[in-house]
Coordinates of C-alpha atoms in Angstrom, one line a residue:
M1 CA 16.8 25.4 -14.3
T2 CA 13.4 23.9 -13.0
T3 CA 12.3 24.1 -9.5
L4 CA 11.2 20.5 -9.0
Y5 CA 9.2 19.1 -6.3
L6 CA 9.0 15.0 -6.0
V7 CA 5.5 14.2 -4.3
L8 CA 5.6 10.9 -2.5
P9 CA 2.4 9.8 -0.9
C10 CA 2.8 7.5 2.3
Y11 CA 1.0 5.2 4.1
N12 CA 2.7 2.9 6.8
E13 CA 6.1 3.3 5.3
E14 CA 8.2 3.3 8.4
E15 CA 10.4 0.5 6.9
V16 CA 11.3 1.5 3.3
L17 CA 11.2 5.7 4.0
P18 CA 14.9 6.2 5.7
E19 CA 16.0 4.3 2.3
T20 CA 14.3 6.0 -0.1
A21 CA 14.8 9.7 1.4
K22 CA 18.7 8.9 1.3
R23 CA 18.1 7.9 -2.2
L24 CA 16.1 10.9 -3.3
R25 CA 18.9 12.9 -1.6
Q26 CA 21.4 11.6 -3.6
K27 CA 19.5 12.4 -6.9
Y28 CA 18.3 15.7 -5.5
D29 CA 22.4 16.3 -5.0
D30 CA 22.8 15.0 -8.4
L31 CA 20.7 17.2 -10.3
L32 CA 21.3 20.3 -8.2
A33 CA 24.8 20.0 -9.2
A34 CA 24.2 19.1 -12.9
G35 CA 22.2 22.5 -12.9
R36 CA 18.9 20.6 -13.8
I37 CA 17.2 22.0 -10.8
T38 CA 17.2 25.1 -8.3
P39 CA 17.9 24.8 -4.6
Q40 CA 14.5 25.8 -3.6
S41 CA 13.4 22.5 -5.5
R42 CA 11.9 19.8 -2.5
I43 CA 11.0 16.6 -2.0
V44 CA 7.6 16.4 -0.3
F45 CA 6.3 13.2 1.6
V46 CA 2.2 13.1 2.3
D47 CA 1.4 11.0 5.2
D48 CA -2.2 9.1 4.3
G49 CA -3.1 8.9 8.0
S50 CA -0.5 6.3 8.7
K51 CA -1.0 4.1 11.7
D52 CA 2.8 3.8 12.3
K53 CA 5.5 6.1 12.6
T54 CA 5.8 7.0 9.2
W55 CA 4.9 10.9 10.4
Q56 CA 7.4 11.1 13.2
L57 CA 10.2 10.2 10.4
I58 CA 8.7 12.5 8.2
T59 CA 9.2 15.5 10.9
R60 CA 12.7 14.3 12.2
L61 CA 14.0 14.3 8.1
H62 CA 12.7 17.8 8.0
E63 CA 14.2 19.0 10.7
G64 CA 17.5 17.6 9.9
D65 CA 17.5 18.5 6.4
K66 CA 15.1 21.5 4.8
V67 CA 14.8 20.1 1.2
F68 CA 12.4 17.4 2.9
S69 CA 9.1 18.6 3.5
G70 CA 6.0 16.9 4.7
V71 CA 2.3 17.4 4.3
K72 CA 0.0 15.2 6.7
Q73 CA -3.8 14.5 6.1
S74 CA -5.8 14.3 8.9
R75 CA -7.1 10.8 8.2
N76 CA -6.4 8.1 5.7
R77 CA -8.1 9.0 2.3
G78 CA -6.8 6.6 -0.1
H79 CA -3.7 6.6 -2.6
Q80 CA -5.4 8.9 -5.1
N81 CA -6.2 11.6 -2.6
A82 CA -2.7 11.7 -1.1
V83 CA -1.5 12.3 -4.6
W84 CA -3.8 14.8 -5.4
C85 CA -3.2 16.4 -2.1
G86 CA 0.4 16.6 -2.5
L87 CA 0.0 17.7 -6.3
M88 CA -2.3 20.8 -4.8
T89 CA -0.4 21.6 -1.9
V90 CA 3.2 22.2 -3.9
R91 CA 1.6 23.6 -7.4
D92 CA 2.1 27.3 -6.3
K93 CA 5.6 26.8 -5.3
C94 CA 7.5 24.9 -8.3
D95 CA 7.8 24.6 -11.9
A96 CA 7.0 21.2 -12.2
A97 CA 6.0 18.1 -9.9
I98 CA 6.6 14.3 -9.9
S99 CA 4.7 12.1 -8.5
M100 CA 5.9 8.7 -7.4
D101 CA 5.4 5.8 -4.7
A102 CA 7.9 6.0 -1.5
D103 CA 8.4 2.1 -1.9
L104 CA 11.2 2.6 -4.2
Q105 CA 9.6 0.5 -7.1
D106 CA 9.8 3.3 -9.4
D107 CA 13.2 4.3 -10.7
I108 CA 14.3 7.5 -9.7
N109 CA 16.9 7.7 -12.6
A110 CA 13.5 8.1 -15.1
I111 CA 13.4 11.6 -13.7
D112 CA 16.5 12.7 -15.4
G113 CA 14.2 11.4 -18.8
M114 CA 11.1 13.4 -17.3
L115 CA 13.3 16.3 -17.0
D116 CA 14.2 16.7 -20.4
K117 CA 11.2 16.0 -21.9
F118 CA 9.6 19.1 -19.6
E119 CA 12.5 21.2 -20.8
D120 CA 11.6 20.6 -24.4
G121 CA 8.1 21.9 -23.8
C122 CA 6.2 19.1 -22.6
D123 CA 3.7 19.7 -19.6
V124 CA 2.9 15.8 -18.6
V125 CA 5.8 13.4 -19.1
Y126 CA 4.2 9.6 -18.1
G127 CA 6.8 7.0 -16.5
V128 CA 5.8 3.7 -18.3
R129 CA 6.9 0.5 -17.4
S130 CA 9.1 -1.2 -20.2
S131 CA 8.3 -5.1 -19.0
R132 CA 6.3 -6.7 -16.9
Q133 CA 9.1 -9.3 -15.9
T134 CA 8.8 -8.6 -11.9
D135 CA 5.2 -9.3 -11.6
T136 CA 3.7 -12.7 -11.5
F137 CA 1.8 -14.3 -14.2
F138 CA -1.5 -13.7 -12.4
K139 CA -1.0 -9.7 -12.0
R140 CA 0.8 -9.3 -15.6
T141 CA -1.9 -11.0 -17.1
T142 CA -5.2 -9.4 -15.4
A143 CA -2.8 -5.9 -15.6
E144 CA -2.7 -6.0 -19.3
G145 CA -6.3 -7.2 -19.7
Y146 CA -7.3 -4.3 -17.8
Y147 CA -5.9 -1.8 -19.9
T148 CA -7.2 -2.8 -23.1
L149 CA -10.6 -3.4 -21.5
M150 CA -10.3 0.0 -20.8
D151 CA -9.6 0.9 -23.8
K152 CA -12.2 -0.9 -25.4
L153 CA -14.7 1.2 -22.7
G154 CA -13.3 4.5 -24.3
V155 CA -11.4 5.2 -21.2
D156 CA -7.8 7.1 -22.6
L157 CA -5.4 5.6 -20.3
V158 CA -1.5 5.6 -20.9
F159 CA -0.6 1.7 -21.0
N160 CA 1.3 0.5 -18.3
H161 CA 1.4 4.0 -16.7
A162 CA 0.4 4.0 -13.1
D163 CA 1.0 7.6 -11.5
Y164 CA 4.7 7.9 -11.8
R165 CA 4.6 11.5 -14.1
L166 CA 5.9 14.8 -14.2
M167 CA 3.3 17.9 -14.7
S168 CA 4.1 21.3 -14.9
R169 CA 2.6 23.9 -12.9
R170 CA 0.0 24.8 -15.8
A171 CA -0.9 20.9 -16.0
M172 CA -1.7 21.1 -12.1
D173 CA -3.5 24.4 -12.3
A174 CA -5.6 22.7 -15.1
L175 CA -5.9 19.4 -13.1
S176 CA -7.6 21.5 -10.2
E177 CA -10.1 22.7 -12.1
F178 CA -11.3 18.9 -12.2
K179 CA -14.0 18.9 -9.1
E180 CA -14.9 15.4 -9.2
V181 CA -14.7 13.7 -5.4
N182 CA -14.1 9.8 -7.1
L183 CA -10.4 10.3 -8.1
F184 CA -8.8 8.4 -10.8
L185 CA -6.0 10.3 -11.6
R186 CA -5.0 7.7 -14.5
G187 CA -7.8 8.8 -16.4
M188 CA -7.8 12.3 -15.2
V189 CA -4.5 13.7 -16.4
P190 CA -4.8 12.4 -20.3
L191 CA -8.1 14.9 -20.2
V192 CA -6.1 17.9 -19.2
G193 CA -4.4 17.8 -22.7
F194 CA -1.4 20.0 -23.4
R195 CA 1.7 18.5 -24.9
S196 CA 3.0 15.3 -23.4
D197 CA 5.3 12.2 -23.6
V198 CA 6.5 9.3 -21.9
V199 CA 9.6 7.8 -20.4
T200 CA 10.2 4.4 -20.2
Y201 CA 11.9 2.7 -17.2
E202 CA 12.0 -0.9 -15.1
R203 CA 10.1 -1.3 -12.2
S204 CA 12.2 -3.2 -9.3
E205 CA 10.9 -5.0 -6.4
R206 CA 9.7 -3.2 -2.9
F207 CA 12.9 -2.6 -0.8
A208 CA 10.8 -3.6 2.2
G209 CA 7.6 -3.3 3.6
E210 CA 4.3 -4.8 2.4
S211 CA 2.2 -3.6 -0.9
K212 CA 0.0 -1.2 0.1
Y213 CA -2.2 -2.0 -2.9
P214 CA -3.5 -6.0 -2.3
L215 CA -5.8 -7.7 -5.2
S216 CA -9.0 -6.2 -3.5
K217 CA -7.6 -2.5 -3.7
M218 CA -6.3 -3.1 -7.1
L219 CA -9.7 -4.4 -8.5
A220 CA -11.4 -1.5 -6.4
L221 CA -9.3 0.9 -8.2
A222 CA -10.2 -0.9 -11.7
F223 CA -13.6 -0.7 -10.7
E224 CA -13.4 3.2 -9.9
G225 CA -11.9 3.9 -13.1
V226 CA -14.4 2.3 -15.4
T227 CA -17.6 3.8 -13.1
S228 CA -15.5 7.0 -13.4
F229 CA -15.0 7.5 -17.3
S230 CA -17.5 5.4 -18.8
T231 CA -21.0 4.6 -19.0
K232 CA -20.4 1.2 -21.4
P233 CA -21.2 -1.1 -18.6
I234 CA -25.2 0.6 -18.2
K235 CA -25.4 0.4 -22.0
L236 CA -24.1 -3.1 -21.7
I237 CA -26.8 -4.3 -18.8
L238 CA -29.4 -2.4 -21.2
G239 CA -28.3 -4.4 -23.8
G240 CA -28.3 -7.7 -21.7
G241 CA -31.8 -6.7 -20.7
V242 CA -33.2 -6.7 -24.0
L243 CA -31.5 -9.8 -25.2
A244 CA -33.2 -11.7 -22.3
G245 CA -36.1 -10.3 -22.8
V246 CA -36.1 -11.6 -26.6
L247 CA -34.9 -14.4 -25.6
G248 CA -38.1 -15.3 -23.1
V249 CA -40.4 -14.6 -25.5
V250 CA -38.8 -17.0 -27.8
L251 CA -38.5 -19.6 -25.1
T252 CA -42.2 -18.5 -24.3
V253 CA -43.4 -19.2 -27.8
I254 CA -41.2 -22.5 -28.3
N255 CA -43.1 -23.9 -25.1
L256 CA -46.4 -22.8 -26.1
V257 CA -45.9 -25.0 -29.4
R258 CA -44.4 -27.7 -27.6
M259 CA -47.7 -27.7 -25.4
A260 CA -49.9 -27.5 -28.4
L261 CA -48.1 -30.7 -29.8
G262 CA -48.3 -32.7 -26.5
A263 CA -44.6 -32.6 -25.9
P264 CA -43.6 -33.1 -21.7
M265 CA -42.7 -29.8 -20.5
A266 CA -39.0 -29.2 -19.1
G267 CA -38.9 -30.0 -15.1
L268 CA -38.5 -28.2 -12.0
A269 CA -34.6 -28.1 -12.3
A270 CA -34.5 -26.2 -15.3
L271 CA -37.2 -23.8 -14.3
T272 CA -35.1 -23.2 -11.0
S273 CA -31.6 -22.9 -12.9
S274 CA -33.2 -20.2 -15.0
L275 CA -34.7 -18.4 -12.0
W276 CA -31.3 -18.2 -10.2
I277 CA -29.3 -17.4 -13.6
L278 CA -32.0 -14.7 -14.4
G279 CA -31.8 -13.7 -10.5
G280 CA -27.9 -13.5 -10.5
L281 CA -28.0 -10.9 -13.5
L282 CA -30.5 -8.8 -12.1
L283 CA -28.4 -8.7 -8.6
L284 CA -25.3 -8.0 -10.9
A285 CA -27.1 -5.2 -13.0
V286 CA -28.7 -3.6 -9.9
G287 CA -25.4 -3.5 -8.1
I288 CA -23.3 -1.5 -11.0
V289 CA -26.1 1.1 -11.8
G290 CA -26.2 1.5 -8.0
S291 CA -22.5 2.1 -8.1
Y292 CA -23.0 5.1 -10.7
V293 CA -25.7 6.6 -8.6
G294 CA -23.8 6.0 -5.2
K295 CA -21.1 7.9 -7.1
A296 CA -23.7 10.8 -7.9
Y297 CA -24.7 10.7 -4.6
L298 CA -20.8 11.7 -3.1
E299 CA -20.6 14.4 -5.9
T300 CA -23.6 16.0 -4.8
K301 CA -22.2 16.4 -1.3
G302 CA -18.9 18.2 -2.4
R303 CA -17.0 16.8 0.6
P304 CA -13.1 17.8 0.5
R305 CA -10.9 15.3 -1.0
Y306 CA -8.6 16.1 1.6
I307 CA -7.7 17.5 4.9
V308 CA -4.1 18.8 5.9
E309 CA -3.3 18.7 9.5
E310 CA 0.0 19.7 9.2
F311 CA 2.5 20.9 6.0
L312 CA 6.0 21.0 7.2
H313 CA 8.5 23.1 4.7
D314 CA 10.9 25.6 5.0
G315 CA 9.3 28.6 5.5
G316 CA 8.0 27.4 8.6
D317 CA 5.6 24.7 9.6
E318 CA 1.7 25.2 9.2
K319 CA -0.9 23.5 10.7
Q320 CA -4.7 23.4 8.9
C321 CA -8.3 22.6 10.2

């Protein structure tokens, strides 16, 4: 049997949390009755600095049933840091941990397949969406385009996989050796290596509440992934600069020849448009390079990825500063 911990990052999830806890407790009982997991297995909610009653609900769940545990971060640090916080907090207490969102969109029945793969010797099992029929056309197109782009940039991602995955203890121990502050777990976990496999599932609509990943956050996460795992954007800027320089020389030669032949020069409008285009490209280039410099700046500070304010578990409640 496997001592399994389920790790669920939560941010303002008071509307969905009671139903999530109910369904996961039933799944826990089914796995326990089937002899798949040990009684020491736990369901761990990680409160990512919620502003609603999420932590109060987690506390009540823990007080009423010790199967539920809670980790309270001192402030909001973002989804990726919350997942990391949960995994690093429980990795020495279990044989394997499964990270999943608290909104009930991830199919909890895929846990059985993940345990099958783990018992077969896999250290990492990725939950992969079998289709994107529930997504809007825009989201489906942009998501698939993003995975394709990341592949072209040389980033090793599992197609249609987010953060629903099983990791063994030794895989989590290996992941803990990664010291970067800018976290993009979808790209980091494949770098761990070890034997891995996938389990496909259908993703559902949110049971309640609003998505914590609007378009702006999705774009930010996508940009984080590109700049954290590939330097090709900088190489593209270099190539673009060389191309612009060559075109500038060619246009200069053409204009000099036209002047020598007495042809009229292009008007002010063409010159102004060229300056705007070049100015925009320069600002874009500076912005991209600045993002890489900013990441290096944050890494040199060595600030903690998270700070645990309180940890509720069946061994007693701990508070950390």
